[in-house]
Tab-separated table of C-alpha atoms in Angstrom:
chain	number	residue	atom	x	y	z
A	298	MET	CA	15.374	94.010	-60.937
A	299	LYS	CA	11.846	95.110	-60.080
A	300	LYS	CA	10.590	93.108	-62.970
A	301	ILE	CA	12.420	90.128	-61.887
A	302	LEU	CA	11.005	90.246	-58.537
A	303	ILE	CA	7.403	90.547	-59.899
A	304	LEU	CA	7.955	87.744	-62.196
A	305	SER	CA	9.421	85.637	-59.511
A	306	TYR	CA	6.336	86.412	-57.328
A	307	LEU	CA	3.939	85.486	-60.029
A	308	LEU	CA	5.847	82.229	-60.552
A	309	TRP	CA	5.818	81.407	-56.801
A	310	GLY	CA	2.212	82.263	-56.686
A	311	SER	CA	1.222	79.894	-59.561
A	312	ILE	CA	2.901	76.936	-57.622
A	313	CYS	CA	1.592	77.788	-54.132
A	314	PHE	CA	-1.880	78.695	-55.093
A	315	GLY	CA	-2.206	76.963	-58.473
A	316	GLN	CA	-5.073	77.610	-60.837
A	317	LYS	CA	-8.415	78.080	-59.500
A	318	SER	CA	-9.115	74.470	-58.977
A	319	GLY	CA	-5.590	73.238	-57.891
A	320	THR	CA	-2.025	72.434	-58.841
A	321	GLY	CA	-1.464	69.922	-61.800
A	322	ILE	CA	1.544	67.886	-62.476
A	323	ASN	CA	1.493	66.446	-65.924
A	324	GLU	CA	-2.080	67.735	-65.701
A	325	LEU	CA	-3.416	70.935	-67.363
A	326	THR	CA	-6.747	70.988	-65.808
A	327	PRO	CA	-6.451	69.824	-62.194
A	328	GLU	CA	-9.430	68.501	-60.494
A	329	GLN	CA	-8.064	68.260	-57.098
A	330	LYS	CA	-5.849	70.563	-55.037
A	331	LEU	CA	-3.029	68.458	-56.253
A	332	HIS	CA	-3.624	66.248	-59.290
A	333	LEU	CA	-0.841	63.926	-60.790
A	334	GLY	CA	-1.943	63.260	-64.528
A	335	SER	CA	0.651	60.878	-65.382
A	336	GLN	CA	-0.505	57.313	-66.076
A	337	THR	CA	2.490	55.724	-64.342
A	338	GLY	CA	3.862	58.421	-61.838
A	339	THR	CA	3.133	58.516	-58.270
A	340	ILE	CA	4.245	60.433	-55.243
A	341	ARG	CA	7.453	59.502	-53.493
A	342	VAL	CA	7.813	60.460	-49.779
A	343	ASP	CA	11.490	59.739	-48.631
A	344	GLY	CA	10.364	60.166	-45.066
A	345	LEU	CA	8.094	56.894	-45.552
A	346	SER	CA	10.808	54.848	-47.358
A	347	GLY	CA	12.625	51.841	-45.803
A	348	ALA	CA	15.839	53.727	-45.357
A	349	ASN	CA	14.116	56.521	-43.333
A	350	ASN	CA	11.090	54.959	-41.616
A	351	GLY	CA	11.175	52.134	-39.005
A	352	TYR	CA	7.750	51.060	-39.910
A	353	ASN	CA	8.751	50.450	-43.585
A	354	GLY	CA	10.554	47.152	-43.607
A	355	GLY	CA	12.171	47.794	-46.974
A	356	GLU	CA	11.751	44.241	-48.234
A	357	ALA	CA	11.678	43.881	-52.126
A	358	GLY	CA	8.327	43.107	-53.231
A	359	MET	CA	6.569	44.273	-49.991
A	360	THR	CA	4.442	47.335	-49.261
A	361	TYR	CA	3.384	48.876	-46.066
A	362	PRO	CA	0.005	50.426	-45.432
A	363	VAL	CA	-0.217	54.085	-45.114
A	364	TYR	CA	-2.569	55.940	-42.637
A	365	VAL	CA	-3.352	59.543	-41.901
A	366	ASP	CA	-2.972	61.071	-38.243
A	367	ALA	CA	-5.180	63.600	-36.685
A	368	ASN	CA	-3.557	66.403	-38.715
A	369	GLY	CA	-4.039	64.516	-41.880
A	370	ASP	CA	-0.252	63.836	-42.122
A	371	LEU	CA	0.705	60.554	-43.789
A	372	THR	CA	2.206	57.973	-41.521
A	373	LEU	CA	3.072	54.273	-41.366
A	374	GLU	CA	2.776	54.004	-37.687
A	375	ILE	CA	-0.036	51.734	-36.227
A	376	SER	CA	-0.837	50.935	-32.645
A	377	ALA	CA	-3.841	49.273	-30.919
A	378	THR	CA	-6.526	51.189	-29.216
A	379	GLN	CA	-5.562	49.329	-26.150
A	380	ASN	CA	-2.899	46.643	-25.703
A	381	SER	CA	-1.718	45.355	-22.445
A	382	ASP	CA	1.530	44.323	-24.364
A	383	GLY	CA	2.635	41.633	-21.788
A	384	TYR	CA	1.937	43.581	-18.788
A	385	ASP	CA	-0.933	42.606	-16.433
A	386	PRO	CA	-3.814	44.937	-16.919
A	387	TRP	CA	-6.052	43.689	-14.076
A	388	THR	CA	-5.994	42.685	-10.486
A	389	THR	CA	-8.728	40.798	-8.661
A	390	THR	CA	-9.378	43.826	-6.488
A	391	GLY	CA	-8.895	46.302	-9.172
A	392	ILE	CA	-11.786	44.827	-11.019
A	393	ASN	CA	-14.894	43.206	-9.599
A	394	GLY	CA	-13.050	39.965	-9.786
A	395	THR	CA	-14.685	37.248	-7.674
A	396	VAL	CA	-17.904	35.317	-7.901
A	397	THR	CA	-19.281	33.036	-5.162
A	398	ILE	CA	-22.069	30.434	-5.072
A	399	PRO	CA	-22.915	30.562	-1.347
A	400	ALA	CA	-24.631	27.958	0.561
A	401	GLY	CA	-28.271	29.197	1.254
A	402	GLY	CA	-28.814	31.317	-1.778
A	403	PRO	CA	-31.269	30.697	-4.492
A	404	ASN	CA	-30.914	27.076	-5.278
A	405	ASP	CA	-30.174	27.127	-8.922
A	406	GLY	CA	-26.389	26.472	-8.983
A	407	TYR	CA	-25.574	29.538	-10.905
A	408	GLU	CA	-24.070	33.005	-10.166
A	409	THR	CA	-22.887	35.915	-12.263
A	410	VAL	CA	-20.746	38.944	-11.804
A	411	GLU	CA	-20.180	42.131	-13.895
A	412	ILE	CA	-16.446	42.302	-13.875
A	413	LEU	CA	-15.778	45.553	-15.446
A	414	ASP	CA	-17.213	48.172	-18.023
A	415	ILE	CA	-15.592	49.535	-21.078
A	416	PRO	CA	-17.185	52.750	-22.119
A	417	LEU	CA	-16.792	53.941	-25.635
A	418	THR	CA	-17.813	57.205	-27.227
A	419	LEU	CA	-17.855	57.093	-31.044
A	420	THR	CA	-18.291	59.909	-33.673
A	421	ARG	CA	-18.271	57.392	-36.387
A	422	PRO	CA	-19.432	53.859	-37.070
A	423	VAL	CA	-16.636	51.448	-36.240
A	424	ILE	CA	-15.795	47.739	-35.989
A	425	VAL	CA	-14.167	46.779	-32.638
A	426	GLU	CA	-11.777	43.836	-32.489
A	427	LEU	CA	-11.586	42.507	-28.921
A	428	LYS	CA	-9.383	39.812	-27.508
A	429	TYR	CA	-8.846	38.810	-23.877
A	430	SER	CA	-7.182	36.190	-21.607
A	431	LEU	CA	-8.387	36.037	-18.150
A	432	SER	CA	-6.844	34.025	-15.362
A	433	MET	CA	-9.047	31.963	-12.999
A	434	GLU	CA	-8.622	30.163	-9.808
A	435	VAL	CA	-11.326	27.693	-8.360
A	436	PHE	CA	-11.954	27.390	-4.809
A	437	ALA	CA	-14.865	26.058	-2.545
A	438	ASP	CA	-15.099	29.330	-0.666
A	439	PRO	CA	-13.590	32.828	-0.105
A	440	ALA	CA	-11.243	31.269	2.399
A	441	PHE	CA	-9.598	29.574	-0.631
A	442	ASN	CA	-10.370	25.956	0.454
A	443	VAL	CA	-10.033	23.547	-2.243
A	444	ILE	CA	-13.109	21.975	-3.812
A	445	LYS	CA	-13.494	18.121	-3.156
A	446	ASP	CA	-16.966	16.989	-4.257
A	447	ALA	CA	-18.611	14.949	-7.102
A	448	TYR	CA	-19.719	18.113	-9.156
A	449	ALA	CA	-18.022	19.689	-12.011
A	450	ARG	CA	-17.945	23.428	-12.305
A	451	GLN	CA	-18.260	25.509	-15.372
A	452	ILE	CA	-16.746	28.985	-15.442
A	453	THR	CA	-17.658	31.368	-18.394
A	454	ASN	CA	-16.776	34.826	-19.501
A	455	PHE	CA	-18.268	37.002	-22.122
A	456	PHE	CA	-19.005	40.591	-23.056
A	457	THR	CA	-22.402	42.231	-23.654
A	458	LEU	CA	-23.196	45.508	-25.373
A	459	ASN	CA	-25.212	48.320	-23.759
A	460	ASP	CA	-27.832	46.301	-21.946
A	461	PRO	CA	-27.440	47.340	-18.349
A	462	THR	CA	-29.227	44.127	-17.295
A	463	LEU	CA	-28.133	40.750	-18.099
A	464	THR	CA	-30.980	38.509	-19.121
A	465	SER	CA	-31.006	35.186	-20.968
A	466	THR	CA	-31.820	36.732	-24.194
A	467	VAL	CA	-29.036	39.521	-24.235
A	468	ARG	CA	-26.554	38.910	-27.017
A	469	ARG	CA	-23.226	37.783	-25.756
A	470	TYR	CA	-19.857	38.327	-27.450
A	471	GLY	CA	-16.418	36.692	-27.107
A	472	GLN	CA	-17.829	33.730	-24.945
A	473	SER	CA	-15.342	31.274	-23.427
A	474	SER	CA	-15.583	28.615	-20.931
A	475	LYS	CA	-13.628	26.157	-18.787
A	476	CYS	CA	-14.595	23.170	-16.657
A	477	TYR	CA	-13.027	22.193	-13.340
A	478	PHE	CA	-13.441	18.982	-11.525
A	479	ASN	CA	-11.732	17.677	-8.288
A	480	ASN	CA	-12.764	14.645	-6.167
A	481	ASN	CA	-9.526	13.397	-5.124
A	482	ASP	CA	-9.329	9.814	-3.462
A	483	ALA	CA	-12.982	9.396	-3.438
A	484	VAL	CA	-12.682	5.698	-3.952
A	485	THR	CA	-9.488	4.825	-2.218
A	486	ASN	CA	-9.629	7.146	0.725
A	487	PRO	CA	-12.989	9.204	0.824
A	488	ALA	CA	-11.897	10.792	4.160
A	489	ALA	CA	-8.617	12.283	2.505
A	490	ALA	CA	-8.417	16.042	2.738
A	491	PRO	CA	-9.060	18.162	-0.437
A	492	ASP	CA	-5.935	18.084	-2.525
A	493	ALA	CA	-5.442	19.474	-6.040
A	494	ALA	CA	-4.247	22.449	-8.212
A	495	THR	CA	-6.516	25.231	-8.113
A	496	GLY	CA	-5.289	27.529	-10.969
A	497	PHE	CA	-4.278	29.312	-13.064
A	498	ILE	CA	-6.685	28.299	-15.862
A	499	TYR	CA	-7.646	30.824	-18.578
A	500	ASN	CA	-10.661	31.826	-20.614
A	501	SER	CA	-9.623	33.426	-23.840
A	502	GLY	CA	-12.154	35.017	-26.022
A	503	THR	CA	-12.132	36.902	-29.279
A	504	THR	CA	-14.872	38.813	-31.037
A	505	TYR	CA	-15.652	41.655	-33.575
A	506	ILE	CA	-18.518	44.029	-32.753
A	507	SER	CA	-20.000	46.550	-35.247
A	508	LEU	CA	-20.835	49.834	-33.372
A	509	PRO	CA	-22.849	52.794	-34.594
A	510	VAL	CA	-22.125	56.399	-33.712
A	511	GLY	CA	-22.932	57.280	-29.992
A	512	THR	CA	-22.031	56.335	-26.446
A	513	HIS	CA	-21.748	52.524	-25.714
A	514	THR	CA	-20.743	50.305	-22.791
A	515	LEU	CA	-19.088	47.006	-23.121
A	516	ARG	CA	-19.715	44.937	-20.124
A	517	PHE	CA	-17.487	42.039	-19.162
A	518	TYR	CA	-19.081	39.247	-17.092
A	519	GLY	CA	-18.120	36.154	-15.351
A	520	THR	CA	-20.336	33.340	-14.456
A	521	VAL	CA	-20.075	30.062	-12.464
A	522	SER	CA	-22.299	27.038	-12.656
A	523	SER	CA	-22.240	24.145	-10.292
A	524	GLY	CA	-25.403	22.266	-11.768
A	525	PHE	CA	-28.960	22.157	-10.732
A	526	SER	CA	-28.209	22.747	-6.914
A	527	ASP	CA	-25.854	25.108	-5.312
A	528	GLN	CA	-22.515	23.747	-4.423
A	529	ASN	CA	-20.074	25.878	-2.632
A	530	THR	CA	-17.898	27.728	-5.180
A	531	HIS	CA	-15.659	30.654	-5.215
A	532	ILE	CA	-14.019	31.873	-8.372
A	533	LYS	CA	-11.167	34.244	-8.329
A	534	PHE	CA	-10.567	36.127	-11.603
A	535	ALA	CA	-7.417	38.053	-12.477
A	536	GLY	CA	-5.157	36.548	-9.823
A	537	GLY	CA	-2.511	35.804	-12.489
A	538	PRO	CA	-1.160	37.628	-15.561
A	539	ASP	CA	-3.864	38.675	-17.935
A	540	ALA	CA	-4.147	40.306	-21.311
A	541	ILE	CA	-6.616	42.661	-23.279
A	542	PHE	CA	-6.308	43.819	-26.786
A	543	VAL	CA	-8.763	46.267	-28.368
A	544	ARG	CA	-8.428	47.599	-31.887
A	545	ILE	CA	-10.973	49.977	-33.622
A	546	TYR	CA	-11.431	49.828	-37.268
B	183	MET	CA	17.351	88.014	-70.416
B	184	LYS	CA	19.759	85.180	-69.770
B	185	LYS	CA	20.037	86.252	-66.222
B	186	LEU	CA	16.304	86.277	-65.968
B	187	ILE	CA	15.913	82.646	-67.173
B	188	TYR	CA	18.757	81.558	-64.769
B	189	PHE	CA	16.899	83.133	-62.050
B	190	ILE	CA	13.817	81.423	-62.877
B	191	PHE	CA	15.512	78.265	-63.096
B	192	VAL	CA	17.014	78.584	-59.705
B	193	LEU	CA	13.615	79.493	-58.302
B	194	PHE	CA	12.213	76.148	-59.905
B	195	LEU	CA	15.059	74.195	-58.399
B	196	ASN	CA	14.119	75.809	-55.035
B	197	THR	CA	10.486	74.752	-55.220
B	198	SER	CA	11.551	71.337	-55.976
B	199	PHE	CA	13.457	70.865	-52.570
B	200	ALA	CA	11.896	73.401	-50.053
B	201	GLN	CA	8.604	73.280	-48.494
B	202	LEU	CA	5.683	73.650	-50.776
B	203	GLY	CA	2.215	74.817	-50.047
B	204	ILE	CA	-0.859	74.324	-52.144
B	205	GLY	CA	-3.739	76.494	-50.861
B	206	THR	CA	-1.494	77.882	-48.012
B	207	VAL	CA	1.383	80.195	-47.952
B	208	ASN	CA	2.569	78.709	-44.543
B	209	PRO	CA	3.174	75.078	-45.219
B	210	GLN	CA	3.517	72.926	-42.089
B	211	GLN	CA	5.003	69.915	-43.855
B	212	ASP	CA	7.331	69.480	-46.935
B	213	LEU	CA	4.091	69.360	-49.036
B	214	HIS	CA	1.099	70.676	-47.450
B	215	VAL	CA	-2.337	70.496	-49.404
B	216	ALA	CA	-4.490	72.977	-47.418
B	217	GLY	CA	-8.360	73.400	-47.727
B	218	THR	CA	-11.040	71.684	-45.785
B	219	THR	CA	-12.060	69.535	-48.808
B	220	SER	CA	-8.764	69.235	-50.657
B	221	THR	CA	-7.132	65.850	-51.393
B	222	ILE	CA	-4.639	64.489	-53.812
B	223	ARG	CA	-5.517	62.733	-57.071
B	224	ILE	CA	-2.995	60.268	-58.560
B	225	GLU	CA	-4.203	59.065	-61.770
B	226	SER	CA	-1.744	56.159	-61.990
B	227	GLN	CA	-3.536	54.468	-59.267
B	228	ASN	CA	-7.223	54.982	-60.417
B	229	SER	CA	-9.369	52.343	-61.726
B	230	ILE	CA	-8.355	52.742	-65.162
B	231	ASN	CA	-4.787	52.227	-64.660
B	232	GLU	CA	-5.066	49.836	-61.820
B	233	PRO	CA	-8.260	48.004	-62.577
B	234	LEU	CA	-7.363	44.865	-60.707
B	235	LEU	CA	-6.548	46.487	-57.339
B	236	ASN	CA	-8.956	49.445	-57.641
B	237	ASP	CA	-12.006	48.044	-59.171
B	238	GLY	CA	-13.974	51.272	-59.079
B	239	ALA	CA	-16.638	50.067	-56.723
B	240	GLU	CA	-14.709	49.405	-53.304
B	241	LEU	CA	-12.172	51.983	-51.837
B	242	ALA	CA	-8.717	50.686	-52.388
B	243	PRO	CA	-6.099	51.079	-49.408
B	244	ILE	CA	-2.901	52.828	-50.149
B	245	PHE	CA	0.633	51.490	-49.295
B	246	VAL	CA	4.090	52.634	-49.743
B	247	THR	CA	7.037	50.705	-51.506
B	248	PRO	CA	10.537	50.356	-49.788
B	249	ASP	CA	11.228	53.565	-51.772
B	250	GLY	CA	8.380	55.487	-50.067
B	251	ASP	CA	6.260	55.571	-53.470
B	252	LEU	CA	2.408	55.549	-53.043
B	253	THR	CA	0.826	52.551	-54.501
B	254	VAL	CA	-2.204	50.395	-54.381
B	255	TYR	CA	-0.144	47.291	-54.477
B	256	PRO	CA	-0.723	45.342	-51.223
B	257	PRO	CA	2.271	43.546	-49.597
B	258	GLY	CA	3.736	40.736	-51.662
B	259	TYR	CA	1.518	41.349	-54.652
B	260	ASN	CA	3.198	40.562	-57.852
B	261	GLY	CA	0.407	40.398	-60.518
B	262	GLY	CA	-2.633	38.509	-59.320
B	263	ASN	CA	-0.985	35.229	-58.280
B	264	LEU	CA	-2.425	32.748	-55.795
B	265	GLY	CA	-1.767	34.082	-52.215
B	266	ASP	CA	-1.397	37.642	-53.344
B	267	SER	CA	-4.857	38.599	-52.347
B	268	GLU	CA	-4.345	39.104	-48.735
B	269	PRO	CA	-2.563	42.392	-47.514
B	270	LEU	CA	-0.798	40.490	-44.696
B	271	ASN	CA	2.847	40.456	-43.657
B	272	PHE	CA	3.972	37.174	-42.028
B	273	LEU	CA	7.391	37.078	-40.500
B	274	ILE	CA	7.505	33.411	-39.871
B	275	SER	CA	5.038	30.434	-40.261
B	276	PHE	CA	6.436	27.373	-38.583
B	277	GLU	CA	4.972	23.865	-38.673
B	278	ASN	CA	6.098	21.888	-35.608
B	279	PHE	CA	8.180	24.558	-33.789
B	280	ILE	CA	8.490	22.162	-30.801
B	281	PRO	CA	10.496	18.993	-31.764
B	282	ASN	CA	8.336	15.838	-31.232
B	283	GLY	CA	10.999	13.776	-29.422
B	284	PRO	CA	11.512	9.954	-29.781
B	285	TYR	CA	8.143	9.061	-28.288
B	286	GLY	CA	6.067	12.047	-29.452
B	287	ASP	CA	6.136	13.618	-26.081
B	288	GLY	CA	7.894	17.023	-27.271
B	289	THR	CA	9.387	19.001	-24.309
B	290	VAL	CA	8.287	17.324	-20.997
B	291	VAL	CA	7.723	19.335	-17.871
B	292	GLU	CA	8.210	17.118	-14.743
B	293	ASN	CA	6.108	17.521	-11.599
B	294	SER	CA	7.057	14.632	-9.320
B	295	GLU	CA	5.542	13.576	-6.009
B	296	LEU	CA	8.259	15.698	-4.353
B	297	ILE	CA	6.836	18.987	-5.553
B	298	THR	CA	3.281	20.545	-6.105
B	299	ASP	CA	4.290	23.429	-8.498
B	300	SER	CA	6.656	22.707	-11.318
B	301	THR	CA	9.376	25.247	-11.965
B	302	PRO	CA	8.686	27.162	-15.241
B	303	HIS	CA	10.220	25.095	-17.893
B	304	GLN	CA	11.458	26.385	-21.242
B	305	LEU	CA	9.737	24.488	-24.023
B	306	VAL	CA	11.584	26.085	-27.019
B	307	SER	CA	13.180	29.403	-28.046
B	308	VAL	CA	12.160	30.305	-31.602
B	309	PRO	CA	14.263	32.907	-33.233
B	310	PHE	CA	12.884	35.363	-35.837
B	311	SER	CA	13.848	38.592	-37.464
B	312	SER	CA	11.755	41.713	-37.963
B	313	PRO	CA	12.867	44.173	-40.635
B	314	GLN	CA	10.756	46.992	-39.181
B	315	THR	CA	9.318	48.449	-35.977
B	316	ALA	CA	5.926	46.700	-35.580
B	317	LEU	CA	3.010	45.671	-33.513
B	318	ILE	CA	3.165	41.761	-33.893
B	319	GLU	CA	0.554	39.201	-33.479
B	320	VAL	CA	1.795	35.773	-32.415
B	321	ARG	CA	-0.509	32.747	-32.630
B	322	TYR	CA	0.515	29.362	-31.484
B	323	VAL	CA	-1.151	25.896	-31.444
B	324	LEU	CA	0.588	22.949	-29.547
B	325	THR	CA	-0.426	19.615	-27.953
B	326	LEU	CA	-0.516	18.313	-24.506
B	327	ASP	CA	0.417	14.733	-23.609
B	328	LEU	CA	-0.703	14.086	-19.968
B	329	SER	CA	0.639	11.211	-17.778
B	330	ASP	CA	0.838	10.318	-14.150
B	331	GLU	CA	4.187	8.435	-14.784
B	332	PHE	CA	7.493	9.527	-16.081
B	333	LEU	CA	7.656	10.925	-19.601
B	334	PRO	CA	9.134	10.626	-22.263
B	335	GLN	CA	8.174	6.947	-22.850
B	336	PRO	CA	6.223	5.012	-25.471
B	337	ALA	CA	2.897	5.349	-23.791
B	338	ALA	CA	1.462	7.771	-21.382
B	339	SER	CA	-0.173	6.586	-18.137
B	340	PRO	CA	-3.775	7.818	-17.363
B	341	PHE	CA	-4.637	9.552	-14.187
B	342	ASN	CA	-6.636	7.742	-11.652
B	343	ASP	CA	-6.808	9.758	-8.554
B	344	ILE	CA	-9.647	12.253	-9.435
B	345	SER	CA	-7.169	15.075	-8.470
B	346	ALA	CA	-7.164	18.254	-10.592
B	347	ARG	CA	-4.016	19.364	-12.390
B	348	THR	CA	-3.531	22.624	-14.134
B	349	ILE	CA	-1.311	23.327	-17.065
B	350	HIS	CA	-0.098	26.663	-18.000
B	351	THR	CA	1.651	27.928	-21.105
B	352	TYR	CA	2.900	31.364	-22.191
B	353	PHE	CA	5.831	33.112	-23.902
B	354	TYR	CA	8.129	36.114	-23.510
B	355	ILE	CA	9.742	38.123	-26.266
B	356	ASP	CA	13.502	38.120	-26.112
B	357	LEU	CA	14.577	41.320	-27.839
B	358	ASN	CA	17.871	41.007	-29.579
B	359	ASN	CA	17.898	37.318	-28.677
B	360	ASP	CA	20.454	37.755	-26.095
B	361	GLY	CA	18.813	36.111	-23.157
B	362	LEU	CA	15.748	37.225	-21.149
B	363	ASP	CA	16.390	40.111	-19.047
B	364	ALA	CA	14.280	41.577	-16.123
B	365	ILE	CA	12.160	43.730	-18.102
B	366	GLU	CA	11.536	41.134	-20.856
B	367	LEU	CA	10.662	38.649	-18.009
B	368	SER	CA	8.006	41.065	-16.786
B	369	LYS	CA	5.971	40.887	-19.854
B	370	VAL	CA	4.021	37.753	-20.319
B	371	TYR	CA	2.211	36.882	-23.641
B	372	GLY	CA	-0.023	34.175	-25.156
B	373	LEU	CA	-1.559	33.216	-21.907
B	374	HIS	CA	-3.204	29.788	-21.711
B	375	GLY	CA	-4.253	27.459	-18.850
B	376	GLU	CA	-6.184	24.142	-18.621
B	377	ALA	CA	-7.468	21.975	-15.813
B	378	TYR	CA	-7.565	18.165	-15.989
B	379	SER	CA	-8.547	15.292	-13.792
B	380	SER	CA	-9.740	11.730	-14.299
B	381	TYR	CA	-10.785	8.642	-12.327
B	382	SER	CA	-9.655	5.288	-13.995
B	383	GLN	CA	-8.533	5.397	-17.588
B	384	GLY	CA	-9.726	8.428	-19.546
B	385	SER	CA	-8.251	10.132	-22.556
B	386	VAL	CA	-4.313	10.448	-22.653
B	387	GLY	CA	-4.283	11.528	-26.284
B	388	TYR	CA	-3.011	14.804	-27.480
B	389	ALA	CA	-5.001	17.797	-26.567
B	390	PHE	CA	-4.563	20.873	-28.508
B	391	ILE	CA	-4.397	24.287	-26.840
B	392	HIS	CA	-3.663	27.639	-28.493
B	393	GLY	CA	-2.677	31.277	-27.428
B	394	VAL	CA	-2.450	34.563	-29.000
B	395	GLY	CA	-0.393	37.570	-27.840
B	396	TYR	CA	0.405	41.182	-29.079
B	397	GLY	CA	3.614	43.042	-28.659
B	398	GLY	CA	5.358	46.067	-29.789
B	399	ILE	CA	8.877	45.291	-31.056
B	400	PRO	CA	11.732	47.225	-32.814
B	401	ALA	CA	13.477	46.128	-35.893
B	402	GLY	CA	16.079	43.423	-35.263
B	403	ASN	CA	16.781	39.744	-34.459
B	404	HIS	CA	14.635	38.576	-31.594
B	405	ALA	CA	13.216	35.272	-30.276
B	406	LEU	CA	9.937	34.006	-28.697
B	407	VAL	CA	10.723	32.034	-25.682
B	408	PHE	CA	7.921	29.555	-24.772
B	409	PHE	CA	7.333	28.121	-21.166
B	410	GLY	CA	5.063	25.556	-19.742
B	411	GLU	CA	4.403	24.842	-16.059
B	412	THR	CA	2.104	22.557	-14.047
B	413	LYS	CA	0.413	22.444	-10.572
B	414	ASP	CA	-1.029	19.485	-8.792
B	415	GLY	CA	-1.838	18.322	-5.399
B	416	THR	CA	0.489	17.142	-2.441
B	417	ASN	CA	2.497	13.985	-3.400
B	418	ARG	CA	0.816	13.971	-6.862
B	419	LYS	CA	2.625	13.129	-9.952
B	420	THR	CA	2.140	14.886	-13.204
B	421	TYR	CA	4.154	14.640	-16.433
B	422	VAL	CA	3.151	16.801	-19.315
B	423	GLY	CA	4.635	16.594	-22.827
B	424	PHE	CA	4.254	19.889	-24.625
B	425	GLY	CA	4.278	19.922	-28.490
B	426	GLY	CA	4.778	16.247	-29.086
B	427	SER	CA	2.524	16.243	-32.168
B	428	SER	CA	1.660	18.806	-34.889
B	429	ASP	CA	2.012	22.165	-33.352
B	430	ASN	CA	2.437	25.504	-35.367
B	431	LEU	CA	3.367	29.083	-34.819
B	432	LYS	CA	2.642	32.205	-36.912
B	433	ILE	CA	3.951	35.790	-36.444
B	434	ARG	CA	2.149	38.535	-38.248
B	435	ILE	CA	2.946	42.202	-38.537
B	436	TYR	CA	-0.261	43.560	-37.229
B	437	ASN	CA	-0.804	46.550	-39.605
C-alpha cells in the first residue's frame, strides 16, 4: 500500500508540476507551461460554450472573441469603459452647460465654454473610442427668450487632449456643428413677437484618440458663433437626454 | 499488480475531471496555469497550421466556437471567402426599414397650427433576435421630408415664415418585444435633432440624418422602437415625413 501511495504521488506530481519546462499534451518536450503538440487538437472550455455561456451565441459557423480578465481568467464578457446605455449622463447644471454671447463683450461674435473634463490615467498605450450626443437649446439670453434677428448661429462641440488652454492651433477631436436661424415674420409682420422652436437639436461626434502611458485630460468644449459682431445668444447644453460612449482598446 | 494498474487508471480519470494545476498545487480554476511568465501554446493554431489567419507577423486574436473550442477562426469565417475577413457579428442589416408610403413620405408626424409640440410619434418597430447576451451597436440612417402643409401628398410645400422648427428622432429597446414598459421608456438611444427654417422656397428634398446607440441586452427576441417628434412656434404648421426614401439600419454585436 505504501508503494502504491508513493507511485500515485509521483504520478500526481508529474501532472501538477510537469517536466522542468511545463506540461505537454501530445508533446514530449513542452516549451510552455502547457503545450499542446497536436496539429489539430485545441482546448475545449465547456464554460465558454454556447450551451453554458450567455455571451456565446452558439450559432453554427460563428465564433466569439475571448478576453482575459484581471486574474488572467478567460472570459467572453465585454463591456464598454463608459456607456450611458440610454440613461441621461448629463444635466445642464451638473456640467458647465451654458455659453452666452452677451451684449457689451469683446465684439467678435464668438464665445466658448469648457463643458467638462474626463481624466484618464493609463499604464499602457491605448486607443480610446469616444462617441457622444449632446442636446442643445438656442435662446437669445439666459431668460430663455427666443432669438429673432437676421443672424444665423453656429454651435460646435469638440474634445481637446491635455492642452489646458484652448488656442486656435490646439488639435480638436470629434467635432460636430449645427446651425440655427429664426427671423419669423420678418417680411409680413416685422413687429411680430419671437416665435419658433428652440430645441432640442443635437451635436453628435465620434473619434479615436491614441494615447501614450501617463495621465491625460480630455476636455469637452462648446462654442457658439453669431458672425462678426456680437448678437445676443444663450446656448443651453444637456437640457434633454444625452449619451456618452467610451471604449478603450 | 492488476490492482495497481487499476488504481493508476482511476487516478488518471480523476485528473481528467477534477481541478488541475500546472505550476501550482492549489488551482483556483478547473485548469490553472501558474507562473508569472506562463502561457499556453496550442500548436494547431500557430502560423504553420493556420497560415491564413495567423500570418506569423501580426498577433492573431483568439475566439471560441459554439462548443467552447479555442480557435483563431473569426466569426463567420469559412475558408477565406469574400466577406469573411471582418470579425464582426451583425444581427440584422435592413435596407429601408421604414416603408416609403404612397408618396414617399414614410411615417408622417403631424404638428398642426393647433399645437406647438407634436406628441412623440412611433415611426416603426423593428423586431430582432439576439442569440446571446451582448452589448449592441445600433446605427440608423433615415430621411426627412419637410412641409408646411399636410403630408402625405405628392409634393411637399416649402416653408416661407422664417420660423425655426426642430425635428428630433430616437429609439427605445423593447426587451422581449412585449410593449415598452416604464423602465424601457426611461432609456433613450440614438439621439438626433435638427433645426430648420426658410424664407420663400428653399429645399424640400430628402435630408438624411443618422444616429447611433449602445445598449446592453440579454439573449432573446426584442424590438427597436423608433420615434420622431417636432416642435415649432405658435400657430405654425409643420409636417415631417420620416423614412420616405432610402433608409437603413444595422445592429452589430459590439465585441
